[in-house]
Tab-separated table of N, CA and C in Angstrom:
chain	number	residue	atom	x	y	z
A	1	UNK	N	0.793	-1.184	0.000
A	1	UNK	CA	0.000	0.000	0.000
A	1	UNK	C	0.850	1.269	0.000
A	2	UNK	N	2.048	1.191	0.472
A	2	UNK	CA	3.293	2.463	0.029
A	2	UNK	C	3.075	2.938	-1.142
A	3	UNK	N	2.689	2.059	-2.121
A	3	UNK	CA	3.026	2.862	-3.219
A	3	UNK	C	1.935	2.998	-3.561
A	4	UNK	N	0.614	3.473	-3.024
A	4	UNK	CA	-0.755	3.495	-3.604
A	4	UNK	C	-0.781	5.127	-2.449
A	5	UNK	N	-0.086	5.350	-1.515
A	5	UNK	CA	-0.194	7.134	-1.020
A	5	UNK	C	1.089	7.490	-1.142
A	6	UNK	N	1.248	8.484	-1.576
A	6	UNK	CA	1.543	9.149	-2.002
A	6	UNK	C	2.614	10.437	-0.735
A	7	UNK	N	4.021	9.779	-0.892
A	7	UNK	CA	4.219	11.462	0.158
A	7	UNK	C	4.475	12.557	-0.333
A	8	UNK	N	4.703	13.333	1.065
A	8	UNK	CA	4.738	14.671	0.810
A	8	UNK	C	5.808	15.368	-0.490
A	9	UNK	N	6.936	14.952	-0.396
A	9	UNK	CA	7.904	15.258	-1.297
A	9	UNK	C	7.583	14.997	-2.673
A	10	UNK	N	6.888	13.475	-2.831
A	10	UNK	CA	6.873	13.271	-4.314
A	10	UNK	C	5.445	14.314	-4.503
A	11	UNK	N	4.399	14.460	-3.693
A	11	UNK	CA	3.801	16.062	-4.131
A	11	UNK	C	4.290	16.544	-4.598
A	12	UNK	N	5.169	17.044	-3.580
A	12	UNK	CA	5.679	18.574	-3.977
A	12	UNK	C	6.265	18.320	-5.478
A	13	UNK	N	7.391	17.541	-5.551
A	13	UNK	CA	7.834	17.207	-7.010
A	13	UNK	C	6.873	17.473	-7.959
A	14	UNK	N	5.827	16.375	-7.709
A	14	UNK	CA	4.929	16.400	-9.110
A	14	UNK	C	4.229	18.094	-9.310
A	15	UNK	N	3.867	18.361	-8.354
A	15	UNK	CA	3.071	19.896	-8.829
A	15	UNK	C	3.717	20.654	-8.670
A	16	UNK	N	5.373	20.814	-8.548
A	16	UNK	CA	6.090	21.762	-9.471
A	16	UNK	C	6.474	21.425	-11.309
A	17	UNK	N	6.678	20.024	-11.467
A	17	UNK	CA	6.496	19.628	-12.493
A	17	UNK	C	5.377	19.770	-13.492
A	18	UNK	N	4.136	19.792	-12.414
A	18	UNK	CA	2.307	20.098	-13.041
A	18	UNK	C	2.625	21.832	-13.356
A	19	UNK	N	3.180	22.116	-12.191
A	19	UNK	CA	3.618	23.667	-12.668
A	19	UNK	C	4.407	24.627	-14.089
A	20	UNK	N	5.796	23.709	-13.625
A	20	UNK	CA	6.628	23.750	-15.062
A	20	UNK	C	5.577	23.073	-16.127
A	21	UNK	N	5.381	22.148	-16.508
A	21	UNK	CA	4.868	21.823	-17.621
A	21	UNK	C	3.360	23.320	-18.283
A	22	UNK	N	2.618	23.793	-17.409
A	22	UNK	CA	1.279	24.377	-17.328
A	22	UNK	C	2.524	25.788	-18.005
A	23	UNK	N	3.658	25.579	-17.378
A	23	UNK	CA	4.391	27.451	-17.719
A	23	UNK	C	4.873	27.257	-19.031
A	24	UNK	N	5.631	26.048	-19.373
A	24	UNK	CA	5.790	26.105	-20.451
A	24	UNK	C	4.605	26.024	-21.752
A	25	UNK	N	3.814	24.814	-21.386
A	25	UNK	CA	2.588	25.202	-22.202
A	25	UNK	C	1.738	26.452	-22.513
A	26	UNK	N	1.948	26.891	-21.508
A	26	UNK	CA	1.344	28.470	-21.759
A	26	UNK	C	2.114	29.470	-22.474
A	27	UNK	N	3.408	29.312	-22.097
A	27	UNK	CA	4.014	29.842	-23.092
A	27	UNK	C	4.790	29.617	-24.436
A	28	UNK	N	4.667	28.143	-24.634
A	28	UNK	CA	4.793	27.763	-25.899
A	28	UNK	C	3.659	27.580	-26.551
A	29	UNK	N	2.658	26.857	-26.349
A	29	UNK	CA	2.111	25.497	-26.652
A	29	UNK	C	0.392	26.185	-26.909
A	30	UNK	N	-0.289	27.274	-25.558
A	30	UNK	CA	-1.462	27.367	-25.383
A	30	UNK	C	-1.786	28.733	-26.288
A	31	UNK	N	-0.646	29.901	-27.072
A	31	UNK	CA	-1.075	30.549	-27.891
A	31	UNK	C	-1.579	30.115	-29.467
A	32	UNK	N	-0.547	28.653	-29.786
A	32	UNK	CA	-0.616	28.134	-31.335
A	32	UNK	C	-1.925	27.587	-31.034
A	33	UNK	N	-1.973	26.837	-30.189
A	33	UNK	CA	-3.430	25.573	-29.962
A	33	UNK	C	-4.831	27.173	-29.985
A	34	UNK	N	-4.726	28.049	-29.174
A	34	UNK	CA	-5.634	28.949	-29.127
A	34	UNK	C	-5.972	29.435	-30.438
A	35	UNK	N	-4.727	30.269	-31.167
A	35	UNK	CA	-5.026	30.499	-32.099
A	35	UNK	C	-5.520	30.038	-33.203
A	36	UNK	N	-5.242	28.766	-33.276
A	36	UNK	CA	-5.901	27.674	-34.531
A	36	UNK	C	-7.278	27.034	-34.026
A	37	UNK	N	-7.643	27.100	-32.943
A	37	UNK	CA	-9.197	26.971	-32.044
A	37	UNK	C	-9.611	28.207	-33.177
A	38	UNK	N	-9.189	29.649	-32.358
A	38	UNK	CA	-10.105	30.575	-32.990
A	38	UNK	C	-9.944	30.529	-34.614
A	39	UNK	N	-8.754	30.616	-35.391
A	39	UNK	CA	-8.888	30.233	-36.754
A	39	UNK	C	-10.385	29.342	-37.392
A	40	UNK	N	-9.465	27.999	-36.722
A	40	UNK	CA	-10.913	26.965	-36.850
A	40	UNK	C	-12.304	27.311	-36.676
A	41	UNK	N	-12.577	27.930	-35.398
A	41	UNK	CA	-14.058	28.612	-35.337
A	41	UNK	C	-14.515	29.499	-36.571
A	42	UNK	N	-13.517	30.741	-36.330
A	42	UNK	CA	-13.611	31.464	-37.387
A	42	UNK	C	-13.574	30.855	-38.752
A	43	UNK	N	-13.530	29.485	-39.422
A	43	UNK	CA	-13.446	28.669	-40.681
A	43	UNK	C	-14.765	28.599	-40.503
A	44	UNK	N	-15.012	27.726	-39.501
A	44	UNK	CA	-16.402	27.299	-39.514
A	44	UNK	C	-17.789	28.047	-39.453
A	45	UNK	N	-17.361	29.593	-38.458
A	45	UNK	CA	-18.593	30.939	-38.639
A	45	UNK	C	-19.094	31.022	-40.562
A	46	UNK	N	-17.482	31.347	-40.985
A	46	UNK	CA	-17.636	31.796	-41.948
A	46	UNK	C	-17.979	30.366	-43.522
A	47	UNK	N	-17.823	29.333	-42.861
A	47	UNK	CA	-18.272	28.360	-44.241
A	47	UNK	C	-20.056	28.486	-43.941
A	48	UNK	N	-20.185	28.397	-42.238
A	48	UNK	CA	-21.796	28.646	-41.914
A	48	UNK	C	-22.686	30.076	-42.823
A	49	UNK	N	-21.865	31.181	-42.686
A	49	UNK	CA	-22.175	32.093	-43.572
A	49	UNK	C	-22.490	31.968	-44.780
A	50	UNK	N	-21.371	31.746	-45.107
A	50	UNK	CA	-21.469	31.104	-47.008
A	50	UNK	C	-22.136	29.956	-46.803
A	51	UNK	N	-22.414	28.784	-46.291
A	51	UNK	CA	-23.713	28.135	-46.614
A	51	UNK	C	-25.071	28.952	-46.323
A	52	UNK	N	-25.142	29.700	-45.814
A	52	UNK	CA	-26.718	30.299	-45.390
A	52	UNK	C	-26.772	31.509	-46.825
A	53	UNK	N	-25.744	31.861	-47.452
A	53	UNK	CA	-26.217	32.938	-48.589
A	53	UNK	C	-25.900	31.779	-49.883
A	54	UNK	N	-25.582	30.870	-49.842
A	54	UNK	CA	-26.236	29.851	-50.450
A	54	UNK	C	-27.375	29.341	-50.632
A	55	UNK	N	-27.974	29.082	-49.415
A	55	UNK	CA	-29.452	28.571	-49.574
A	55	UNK	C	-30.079	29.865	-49.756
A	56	UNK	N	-29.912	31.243	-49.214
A	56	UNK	CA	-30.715	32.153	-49.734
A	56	UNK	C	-30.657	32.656	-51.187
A	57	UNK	N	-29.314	32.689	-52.055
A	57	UNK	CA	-29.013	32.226	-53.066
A	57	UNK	C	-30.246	31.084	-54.080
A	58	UNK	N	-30.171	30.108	-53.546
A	58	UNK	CA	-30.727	28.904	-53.836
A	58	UNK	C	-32.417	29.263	-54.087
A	59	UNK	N	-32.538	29.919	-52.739
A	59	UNK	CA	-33.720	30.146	-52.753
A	59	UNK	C	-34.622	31.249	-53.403
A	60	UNK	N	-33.355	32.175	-53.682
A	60	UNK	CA	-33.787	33.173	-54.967
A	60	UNK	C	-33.610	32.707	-55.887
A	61	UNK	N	-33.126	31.919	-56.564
A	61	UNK	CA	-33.192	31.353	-57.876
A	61	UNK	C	-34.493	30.504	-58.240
A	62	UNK	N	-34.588	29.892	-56.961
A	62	UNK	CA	-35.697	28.981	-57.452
A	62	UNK	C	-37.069	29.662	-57.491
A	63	UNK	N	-37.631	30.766	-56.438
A	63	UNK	CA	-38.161	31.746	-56.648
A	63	UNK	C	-38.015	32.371	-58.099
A	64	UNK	N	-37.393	32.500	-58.643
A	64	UNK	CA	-36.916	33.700	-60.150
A	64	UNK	C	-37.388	32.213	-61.424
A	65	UNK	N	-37.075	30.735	-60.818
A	65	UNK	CA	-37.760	29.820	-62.091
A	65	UNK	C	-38.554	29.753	-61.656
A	66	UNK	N	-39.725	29.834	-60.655
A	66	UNK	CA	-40.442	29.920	-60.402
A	66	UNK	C	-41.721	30.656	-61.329
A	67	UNK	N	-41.137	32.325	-61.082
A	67	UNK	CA	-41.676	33.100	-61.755
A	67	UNK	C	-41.555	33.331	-63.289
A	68	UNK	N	-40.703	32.540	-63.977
A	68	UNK	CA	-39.906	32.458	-65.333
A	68	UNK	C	-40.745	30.994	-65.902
A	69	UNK	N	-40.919	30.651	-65.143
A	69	UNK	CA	-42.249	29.537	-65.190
A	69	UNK	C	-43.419	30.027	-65.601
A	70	UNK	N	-43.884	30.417	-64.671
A	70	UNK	CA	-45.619	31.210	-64.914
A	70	UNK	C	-45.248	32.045	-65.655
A	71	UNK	N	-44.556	33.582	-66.621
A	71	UNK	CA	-44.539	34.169	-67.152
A	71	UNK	C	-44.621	33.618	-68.750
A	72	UNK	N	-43.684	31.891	-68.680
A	72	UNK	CA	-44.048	31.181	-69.767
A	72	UNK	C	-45.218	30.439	-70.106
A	73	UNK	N	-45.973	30.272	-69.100
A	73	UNK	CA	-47.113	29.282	-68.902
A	73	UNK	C	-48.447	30.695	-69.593
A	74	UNK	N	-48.039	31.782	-69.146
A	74	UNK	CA	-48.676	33.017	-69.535
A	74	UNK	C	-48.581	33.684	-70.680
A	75	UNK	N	-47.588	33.457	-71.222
A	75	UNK	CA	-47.077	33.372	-72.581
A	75	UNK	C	-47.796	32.682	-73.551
A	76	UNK	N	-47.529	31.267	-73.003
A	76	UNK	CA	-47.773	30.148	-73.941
A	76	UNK	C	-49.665	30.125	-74.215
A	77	UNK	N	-50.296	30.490	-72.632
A	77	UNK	CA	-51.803	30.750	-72.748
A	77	UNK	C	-52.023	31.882	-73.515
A	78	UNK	N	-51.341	33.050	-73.376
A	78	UNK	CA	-51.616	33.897	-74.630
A	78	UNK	C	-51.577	33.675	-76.235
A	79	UNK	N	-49.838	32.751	-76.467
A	79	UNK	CA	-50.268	32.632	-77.793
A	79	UNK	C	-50.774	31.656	-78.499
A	80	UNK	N	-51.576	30.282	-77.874
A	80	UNK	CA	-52.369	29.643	-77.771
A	80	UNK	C	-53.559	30.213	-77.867
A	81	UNK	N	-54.135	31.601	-76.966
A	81	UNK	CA	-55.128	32.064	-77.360
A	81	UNK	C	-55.598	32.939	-78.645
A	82	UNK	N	-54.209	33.723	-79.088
A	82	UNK	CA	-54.113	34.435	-80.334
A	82	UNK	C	-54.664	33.112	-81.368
A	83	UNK	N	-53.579	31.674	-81.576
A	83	UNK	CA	-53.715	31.341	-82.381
A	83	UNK	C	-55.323	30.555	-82.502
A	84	UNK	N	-55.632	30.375	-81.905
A	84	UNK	CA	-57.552	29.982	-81.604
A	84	UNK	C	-58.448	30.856	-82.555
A	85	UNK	N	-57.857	32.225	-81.800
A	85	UNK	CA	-58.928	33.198	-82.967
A	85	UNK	C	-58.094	33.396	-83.798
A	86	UNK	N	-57.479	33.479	-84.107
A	86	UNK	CA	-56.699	33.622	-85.840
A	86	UNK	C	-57.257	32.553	-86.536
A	87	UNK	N	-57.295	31.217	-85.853
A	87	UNK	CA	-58.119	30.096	-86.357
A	87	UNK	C	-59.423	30.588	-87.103
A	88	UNK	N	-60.404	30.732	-85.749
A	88	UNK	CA	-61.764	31.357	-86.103
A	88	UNK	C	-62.339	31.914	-86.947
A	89	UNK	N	-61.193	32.913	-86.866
A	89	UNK	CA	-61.152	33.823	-88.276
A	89	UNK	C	-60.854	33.686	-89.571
A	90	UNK	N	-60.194	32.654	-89.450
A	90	UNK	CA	-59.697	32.281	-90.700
A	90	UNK	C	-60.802	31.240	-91.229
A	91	UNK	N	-61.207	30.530	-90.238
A	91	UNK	CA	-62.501	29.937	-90.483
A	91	UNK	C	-63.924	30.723	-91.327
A	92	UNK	N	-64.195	31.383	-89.968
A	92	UNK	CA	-65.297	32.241	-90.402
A	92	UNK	C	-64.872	33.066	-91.927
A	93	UNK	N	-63.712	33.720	-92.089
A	93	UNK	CA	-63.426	34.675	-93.495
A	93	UNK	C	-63.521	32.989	-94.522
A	94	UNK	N	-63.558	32.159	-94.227
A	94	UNK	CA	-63.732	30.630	-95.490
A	94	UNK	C	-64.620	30.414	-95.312
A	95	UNK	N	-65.990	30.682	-94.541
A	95	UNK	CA	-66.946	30.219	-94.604
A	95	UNK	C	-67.528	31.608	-94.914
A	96	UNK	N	-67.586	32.805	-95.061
A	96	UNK	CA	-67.483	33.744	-95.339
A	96	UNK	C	-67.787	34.081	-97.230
A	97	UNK	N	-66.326	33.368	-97.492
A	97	UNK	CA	-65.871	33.535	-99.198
A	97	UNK	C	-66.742	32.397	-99.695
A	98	UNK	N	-66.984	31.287	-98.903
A	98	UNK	CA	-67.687	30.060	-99.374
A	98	UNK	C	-69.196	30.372	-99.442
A	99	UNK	N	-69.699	31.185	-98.460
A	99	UNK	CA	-70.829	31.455	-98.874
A	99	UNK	C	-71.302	32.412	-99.895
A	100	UNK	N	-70.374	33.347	-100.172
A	100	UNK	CA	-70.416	34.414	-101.183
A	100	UNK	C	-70.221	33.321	-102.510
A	101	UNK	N	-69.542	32.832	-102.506
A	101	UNK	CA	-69.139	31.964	-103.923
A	101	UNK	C	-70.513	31.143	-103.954
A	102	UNK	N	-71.002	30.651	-103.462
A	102	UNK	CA	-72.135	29.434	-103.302
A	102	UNK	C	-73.354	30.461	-104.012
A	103	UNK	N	-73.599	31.617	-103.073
A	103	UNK	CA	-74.281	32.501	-103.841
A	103	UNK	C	-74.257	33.192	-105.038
A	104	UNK	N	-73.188	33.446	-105.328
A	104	UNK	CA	-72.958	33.742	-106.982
A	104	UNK	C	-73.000	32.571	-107.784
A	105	UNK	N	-72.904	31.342	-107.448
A	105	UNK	CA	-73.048	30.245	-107.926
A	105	UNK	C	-74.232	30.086	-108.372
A	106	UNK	N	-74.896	30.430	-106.992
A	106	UNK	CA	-76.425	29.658	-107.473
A	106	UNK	C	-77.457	30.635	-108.229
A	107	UNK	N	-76.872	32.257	-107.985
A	107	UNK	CA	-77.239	33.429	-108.685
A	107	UNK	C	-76.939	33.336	-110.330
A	108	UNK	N	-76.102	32.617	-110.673
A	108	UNK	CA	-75.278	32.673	-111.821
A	108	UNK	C	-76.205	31.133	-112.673
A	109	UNK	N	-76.456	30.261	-111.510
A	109	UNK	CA	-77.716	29.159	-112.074
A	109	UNK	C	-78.904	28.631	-112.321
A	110	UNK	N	-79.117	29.959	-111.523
A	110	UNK	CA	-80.939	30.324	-111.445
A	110	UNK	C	-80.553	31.273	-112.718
A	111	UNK	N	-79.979	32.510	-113.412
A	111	UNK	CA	-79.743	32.773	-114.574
A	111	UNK	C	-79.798	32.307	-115.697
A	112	UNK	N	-78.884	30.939	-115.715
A	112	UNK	CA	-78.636	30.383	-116.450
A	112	UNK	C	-80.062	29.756	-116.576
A	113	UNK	N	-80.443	29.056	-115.682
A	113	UNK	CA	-81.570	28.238	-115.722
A	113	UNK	C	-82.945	29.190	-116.688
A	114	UNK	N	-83.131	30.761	-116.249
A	114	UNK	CA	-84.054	31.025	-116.503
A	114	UNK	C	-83.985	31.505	-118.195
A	115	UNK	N	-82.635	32.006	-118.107
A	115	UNK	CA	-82.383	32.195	-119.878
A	115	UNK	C	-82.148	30.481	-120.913
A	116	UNK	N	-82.469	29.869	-120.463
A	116	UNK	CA	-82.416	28.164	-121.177
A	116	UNK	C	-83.950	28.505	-120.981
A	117	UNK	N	-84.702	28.358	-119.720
A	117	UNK	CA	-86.054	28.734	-120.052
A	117	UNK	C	-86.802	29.382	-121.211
A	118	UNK	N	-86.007	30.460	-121.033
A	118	UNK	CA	-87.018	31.717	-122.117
A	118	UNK	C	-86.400	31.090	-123.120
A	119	UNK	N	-85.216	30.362	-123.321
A	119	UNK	CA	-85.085	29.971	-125.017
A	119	UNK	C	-85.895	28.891	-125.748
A	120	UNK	N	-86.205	28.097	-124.373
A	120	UNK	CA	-86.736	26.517	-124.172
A	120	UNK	C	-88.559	27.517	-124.780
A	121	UNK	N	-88.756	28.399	-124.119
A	121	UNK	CA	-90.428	28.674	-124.018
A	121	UNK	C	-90.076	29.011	-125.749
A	122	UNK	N	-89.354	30.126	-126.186
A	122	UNK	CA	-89.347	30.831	-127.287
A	122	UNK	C	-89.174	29.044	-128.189
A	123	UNK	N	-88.427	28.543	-128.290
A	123	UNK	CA	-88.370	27.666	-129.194
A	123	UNK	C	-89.781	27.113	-129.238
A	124	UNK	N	-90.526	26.434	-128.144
A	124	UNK	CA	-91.461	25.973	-128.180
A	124	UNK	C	-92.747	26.642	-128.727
A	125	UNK	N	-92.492	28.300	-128.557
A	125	UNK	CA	-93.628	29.136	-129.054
A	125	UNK	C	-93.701	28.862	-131.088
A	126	UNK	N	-92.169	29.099	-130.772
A	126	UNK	CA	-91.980	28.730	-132.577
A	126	UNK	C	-92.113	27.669	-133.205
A	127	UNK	N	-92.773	26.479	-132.640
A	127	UNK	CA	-92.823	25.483	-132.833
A	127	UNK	C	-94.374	25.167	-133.139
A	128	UNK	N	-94.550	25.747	-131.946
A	128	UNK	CA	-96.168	25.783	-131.777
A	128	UNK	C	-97.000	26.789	-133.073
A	129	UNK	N	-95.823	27.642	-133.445
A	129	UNK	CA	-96.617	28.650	-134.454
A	129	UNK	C	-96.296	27.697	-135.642
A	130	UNK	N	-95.414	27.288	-136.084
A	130	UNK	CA	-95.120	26.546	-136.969
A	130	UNK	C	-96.327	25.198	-136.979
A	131	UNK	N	-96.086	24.693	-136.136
A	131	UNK	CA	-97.480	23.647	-136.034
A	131	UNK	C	-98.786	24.334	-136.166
A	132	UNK	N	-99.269	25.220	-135.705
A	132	UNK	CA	-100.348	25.991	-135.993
A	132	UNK	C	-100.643	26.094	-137.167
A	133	UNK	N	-99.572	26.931	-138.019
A	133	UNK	CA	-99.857	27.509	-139.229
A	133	UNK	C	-99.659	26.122	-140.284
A	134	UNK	N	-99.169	25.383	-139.665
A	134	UNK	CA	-99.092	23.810	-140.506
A	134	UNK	C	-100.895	23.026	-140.452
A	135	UNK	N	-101.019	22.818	-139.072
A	135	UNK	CA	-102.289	22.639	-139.048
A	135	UNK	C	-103.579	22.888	-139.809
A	136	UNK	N	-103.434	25.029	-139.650
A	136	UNK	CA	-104.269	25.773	-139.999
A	136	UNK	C	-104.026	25.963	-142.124
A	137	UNK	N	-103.317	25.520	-142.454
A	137	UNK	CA	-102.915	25.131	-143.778
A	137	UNK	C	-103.522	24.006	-143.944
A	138	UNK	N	-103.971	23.025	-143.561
A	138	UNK	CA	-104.281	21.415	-143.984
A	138	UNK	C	-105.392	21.539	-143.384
A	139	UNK	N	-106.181	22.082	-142.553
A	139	UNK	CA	-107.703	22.550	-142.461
A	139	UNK	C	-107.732	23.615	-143.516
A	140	UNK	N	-107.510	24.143	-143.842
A	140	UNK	CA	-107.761	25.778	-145.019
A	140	UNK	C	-107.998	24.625	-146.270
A	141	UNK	N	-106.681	23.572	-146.334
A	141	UNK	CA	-106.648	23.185	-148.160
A	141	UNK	C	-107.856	21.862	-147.968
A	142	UNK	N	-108.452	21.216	-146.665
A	142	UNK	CA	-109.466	21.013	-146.939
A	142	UNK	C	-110.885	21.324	-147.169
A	143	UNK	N	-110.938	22.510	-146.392
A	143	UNK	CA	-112.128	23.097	-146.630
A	143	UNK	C	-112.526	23.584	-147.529
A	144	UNK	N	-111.202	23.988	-148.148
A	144	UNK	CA	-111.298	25.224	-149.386
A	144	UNK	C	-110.865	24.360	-150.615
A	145	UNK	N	-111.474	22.725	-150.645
A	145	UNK	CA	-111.048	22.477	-152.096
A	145	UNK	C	-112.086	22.898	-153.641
A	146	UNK	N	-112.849	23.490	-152.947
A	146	UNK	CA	-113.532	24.075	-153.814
A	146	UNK	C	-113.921	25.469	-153.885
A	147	UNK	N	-114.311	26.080	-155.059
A	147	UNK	CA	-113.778	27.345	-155.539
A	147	UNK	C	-115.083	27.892	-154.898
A	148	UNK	N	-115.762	27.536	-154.499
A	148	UNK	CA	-117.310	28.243	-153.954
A	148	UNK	C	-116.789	28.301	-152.318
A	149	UNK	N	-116.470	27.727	-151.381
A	149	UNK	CA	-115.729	27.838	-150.458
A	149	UNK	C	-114.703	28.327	-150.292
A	150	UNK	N	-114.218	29.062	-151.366
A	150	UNK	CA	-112.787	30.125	-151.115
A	150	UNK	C	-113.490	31.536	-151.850
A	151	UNK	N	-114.125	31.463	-152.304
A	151	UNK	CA	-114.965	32.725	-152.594
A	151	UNK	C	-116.087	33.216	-150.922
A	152	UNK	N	-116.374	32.720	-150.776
A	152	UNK	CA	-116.893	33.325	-149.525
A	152	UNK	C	-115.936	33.171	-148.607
A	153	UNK	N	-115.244	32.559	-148.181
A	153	UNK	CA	-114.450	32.876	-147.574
A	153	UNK	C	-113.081	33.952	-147.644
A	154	UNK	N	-113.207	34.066	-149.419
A	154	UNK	CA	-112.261	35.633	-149.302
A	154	UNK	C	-113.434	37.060	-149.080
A	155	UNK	N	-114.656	36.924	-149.296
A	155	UNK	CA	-115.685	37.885	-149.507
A	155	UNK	C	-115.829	38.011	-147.648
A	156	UNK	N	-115.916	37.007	-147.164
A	156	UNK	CA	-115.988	37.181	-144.904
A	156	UNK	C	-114.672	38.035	-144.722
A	157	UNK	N	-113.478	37.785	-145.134
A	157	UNK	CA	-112.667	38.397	-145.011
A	157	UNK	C	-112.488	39.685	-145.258
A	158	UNK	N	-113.085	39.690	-146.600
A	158	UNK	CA	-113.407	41.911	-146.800
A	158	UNK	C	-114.167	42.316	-146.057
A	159	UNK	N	-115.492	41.419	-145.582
A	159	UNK	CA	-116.795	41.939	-144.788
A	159	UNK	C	-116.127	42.374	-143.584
A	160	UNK	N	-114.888	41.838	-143.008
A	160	UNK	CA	-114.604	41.950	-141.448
A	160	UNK	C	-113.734	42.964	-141.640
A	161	UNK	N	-112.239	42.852	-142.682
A	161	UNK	CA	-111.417	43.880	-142.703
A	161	UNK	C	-111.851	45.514	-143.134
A	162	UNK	N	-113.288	45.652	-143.553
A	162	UNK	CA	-114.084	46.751	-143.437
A	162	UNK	C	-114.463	47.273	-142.259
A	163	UNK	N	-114.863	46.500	-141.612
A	163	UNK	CA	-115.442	46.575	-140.056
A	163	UNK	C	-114.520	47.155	-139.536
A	164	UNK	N	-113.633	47.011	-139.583
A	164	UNK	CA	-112.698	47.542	-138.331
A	164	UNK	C	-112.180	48.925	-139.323
């Protein structure tokens, strides 16, 4: 058990030794170690910094595609909507020209139709006079094959062309 307490002398020894060692460390040893503590801190304040204007960084950017987003989405609904009615229009001005054409068409065939008519009626009138006067010839040369029946019948004819 001697060597488990400790006397007075080897005290004293050791905590002038605890002493010397604490003087020299302090004056060698505890300014480098301090200073590279605070260095180190100071590394680490400042990478903490620059990561935090990073993510605010980060976070303005993604904010800015954000908005570069919807300005295209707003875009794209606009000229999506231009091209709809340009459509429309282009529609309606073809259904437009199509109906104007359809109408001169059918203006131009009801024309046609009615001048084939009047030629169709006129031919038929001349046909009809021609048959008439064909008719009215082959009743005349029967009635009138005798000369006593064309004598009164040219004598009715003066009687009437007097009259009037």
């Amino acid at each position: 058990m001697d060597l488990l307490t400790p006397s007075i002398g080897n005290l004293f020894w050791t905590a002038v030794v605890f002493i010397l060692l604490l003087a020299l460390l302090a004056k060698f040893a505890w300014s480098p170690i301090l200073s590279a503590v605070r260095e180190r801190e100071n590394n680490i304040q400042d990478a903490l910094n620059q990561a935090k204007l990073a993510r605010q960084e980060m976070s303005q950017l993604k904010e800015d595609n954000e908005r570069i987003l919807r300005e295209a989405k707003l875009e794209r609904d606009a000229i999506l909507k231009e091209a709809r009615e340009m459509k429309d229009k282009i529609v309606n001005d073809a259904k437009d020209v199509a109906k104007v054409e359809g109408e001169k068409m059918i203006a131009n065939a009801k024309a046609s139709i009615q001048t084939e008519k009047n030629a169709a009626m006129a031919d038929i009138k001349n046909q009809i006079g021609t048959l008439s006067v064909s008719i009215a010839e082959n009743i005349l040369k029967q009635k009138l094959d005798n000369n006593e029946a064309q004598t009164a019948l040219v004598e009715n004819l003066i009687n009437k062309s007097n009259l009037n």
